[in-house]
Tab-separated table of C-alpha atoms in Angstrom:
chain	number	residue	atom	x	y	z
A	1	MET	CA	-3.030	-23.338	-32.215
A	2	THR	CA	-0.868	-26.668	-32.000
A	3	SER	CA	-1.112	-29.559	-34.368
A	4	SER	CA	-2.189	-33.059	-33.101
A	5	TRP	CA	1.401	-34.087	-33.720
A	6	GLY	CA	2.865	-31.510	-31.276
A	7	GLY	CA	4.632	-28.160	-31.949
A	8	ASN	CA	3.021	-25.032	-33.347
A	9	ARG	CA	1.307	-24.767	-36.663
A	10	TYR	CA	1.853	-20.882	-36.821
A	11	LEU	CA	4.770	-18.915	-35.686
A	12	PRO	CA	4.788	-16.907	-32.810
A	13	PHE	CA	3.846	-13.165	-32.818
A	14	ALA	CA	5.641	-12.192	-29.751
A	15	PHE	CA	9.243	-12.290	-28.357
A	16	THR	CA	10.693	-12.316	-25.055
A	17	GLU	CA	13.500	-10.347	-24.299
A	18	TYR	CA	15.928	-13.273	-24.227
A	19	GLY	CA	14.604	-14.287	-27.963
A	20	ILE	CA	15.382	-10.617	-28.831
A	21	LEU	CA	19.141	-10.830	-27.409
A	22	HIS	CA	19.474	-14.063	-29.345
A	23	LEU	CA	18.281	-12.547	-32.607
A	24	ALA	CA	20.652	-9.645	-32.262
A	25	ASN	CA	23.309	-12.228	-31.990
A	26	VAL	CA	22.318	-13.923	-35.012
A	27	LEU	CA	21.800	-10.838	-37.188
A	28	HIS	CA	24.497	-8.531	-38.312
A	29	SER	CA	23.255	-5.929	-39.800
A	30	ASP	CA	23.363	-2.450	-38.229
A	31	ILE	CA	19.744	-2.124	-38.659
A	32	ALA	CA	18.860	-5.247	-36.924
A	33	ARG	CA	21.192	-4.599	-34.169
A	34	LYS	CA	19.962	-0.969	-33.533
A	35	GLU	CA	16.150	-2.566	-33.444
A	36	SER	CA	17.079	-5.321	-31.212
A	37	ILE	CA	18.456	-2.867	-28.767
A	38	ARG	CA	15.451	-0.550	-29.044
A	39	ILE	CA	13.153	-3.558	-28.451
A	40	ILE	CA	15.385	-4.614	-25.117
A	41	GLU	CA	15.286	-0.993	-23.948
A	42	VAL	CA	11.307	-1.279	-24.377
A	43	PHE	CA	11.367	-4.635	-22.459
A	44	VAL	CA	13.514	-3.101	-19.686
A	45	ARG	CA	11.108	-0.073	-19.386
A	46	MET	CA	8.183	-2.291	-19.334
A	47	TRP	CA	9.787	-4.222	-16.297
A	48	LYS	CA	10.489	-0.996	-14.569
A	49	MET	CA	7.051	-0.074	-14.881
A	50	ILE	CA	5.571	-3.417	-13.839
A	51	ASN	CA	7.867	-3.387	-10.719
A	52	PHE	CA	6.856	0.306	-10.023
A	53	HIS	CA	3.102	-0.712	-10.318
A	54	GLN	CA	3.791	-3.427	-8.153
A	55	GLY	CA	4.904	-1.360	-5.374
A	56	ILE	CA	2.106	0.761	-5.745
A	57	LEU	CA	-0.290	-1.970	-5.829
A	58	LYS	CA	1.265	-3.497	-2.451
A	59	LYS	CA	0.958	-0.090	-0.655
A	60	VAL	CA	-2.561	0.298	-1.691
A	61	ASP	CA	-3.176	-3.028	-0.475
A	62	MET	CA	-1.555	-2.174	2.732
A	63	LEU	CA	-3.572	1.035	3.139
A	64	LYS	CA	-6.849	-1.158	2.432
A	65	ALA	CA	-6.016	-3.676	5.119
A	66	LYS	CA	-5.358	-0.845	7.488
A	67	TYR	CA	-8.498	1.285	7.132
A	68	ASN	CA	-10.422	-2.071	6.633
A	69	ASP	CA	-9.719	-2.712	10.199
A	70	HIS	CA	-10.329	0.842	11.139
A	71	ASP	CA	-13.883	0.423	9.407
A	72	GLU	CA	-14.505	-2.697	11.566
A	73	GLN	CA	-13.751	-0.760	14.716
A	74	LEU	CA	-16.218	2.183	14.088
A	75	LEU	CA	-18.787	-0.313	13.021
A	76	LEU	CA	-18.331	-1.936	16.539
A	77	ILE	CA	-18.187	1.465	18.246
A	78	PHE	CA	-21.574	2.360	16.583
A	79	GLU	CA	-23.133	-0.887	17.674
A	80	TYR	CA	-22.142	-0.157	21.302
A	81	LEU	CA	-23.510	3.446	20.917
A	82	ASN	CA	-26.667	2.107	19.396
A	83	GLN	CA	-26.912	-0.512	22.239
A	84	MET	CA	-26.333	1.930	24.885
A	85	GLU	CA	-29.136	4.180	23.379
A	86	LYS	CA	-31.683	1.573	23.285
A	87	GLU	CA	-31.180	0.812	26.919
A	88	ARG	CA	-31.455	4.301	27.846
A	89	ASP	CA	-34.807	4.436	25.960
A	90	ILE	CA	-35.883	1.411	27.804
A	91	GLU	CA	-34.853	2.941	31.078
A	92	LEU	CA	-36.551	6.262	30.304
A	93	ASP	CA	-39.759	4.503	29.193
A	94	CYS	CA	-39.789	2.499	32.412
A	95	GLN	CA	-39.332	5.611	34.596
A	96	SER	CA	-42.153	7.388	32.782
A	97	ARG	CA	-44.873	4.943	33.211
A	98	ARG	CA	-47.130	4.971	35.933
A	99	LYS	CA	-46.622	2.047	38.492
A	100	ILE	CA	-49.308	-0.235	38.970
A	101	GLY	CA	-50.182	-2.561	41.887
A	102	PHE	CA	-51.242	-1.797	45.408
A	103	ARG	CA	-50.278	1.496	47.251
A	104	PRO	CA	-50.996	2.373	50.420
A	105	SER	CA	-53.328	5.446	50.978
A	106	SER	CA	-50.587	7.799	51.673
A	107	GLN	CA	-48.795	7.092	48.471
A	108	GLU	CA	-51.703	7.491	46.297
A	109	HIS	CA	-51.611	11.213	46.320
A	110	ASP	CA	-47.853	11.494	45.745
A	111	VAL	CA	-48.358	10.258	42.196
C-alpha cells in the first residue's frame, strides 16, 4: 500500500537476489553471511528451474503448432473424402433411377 505522499507505508516482505547480496555486504555476522549465501543459492536454483521450464514450454508450443497444422490438413482430407462420397452417392442414385421421357418402342422392353 502506498501513502498519498509517495513511498511505501510498510516494509516489503520480499527481497530480490540483488537486495540479498547488498544485505550480505552490510551485515558482518557469520550467521547473516551464511543465510545470505543460502538465499542467493535458492535464487540461482529458482532461475535455473524457470529457464528449464521455459525451454520445455517452448518445445511444447512448437509441438502444438506442428500438430495443429496436421489437424488442419487431416480435416481438409476428411472434407474432400466426404465431398467425394456425396458425389458418388448422387451418381449412384442417378444411375439407379428409371429414366423418364419418350422411348421408342424398341427401348421400352430393354428396361
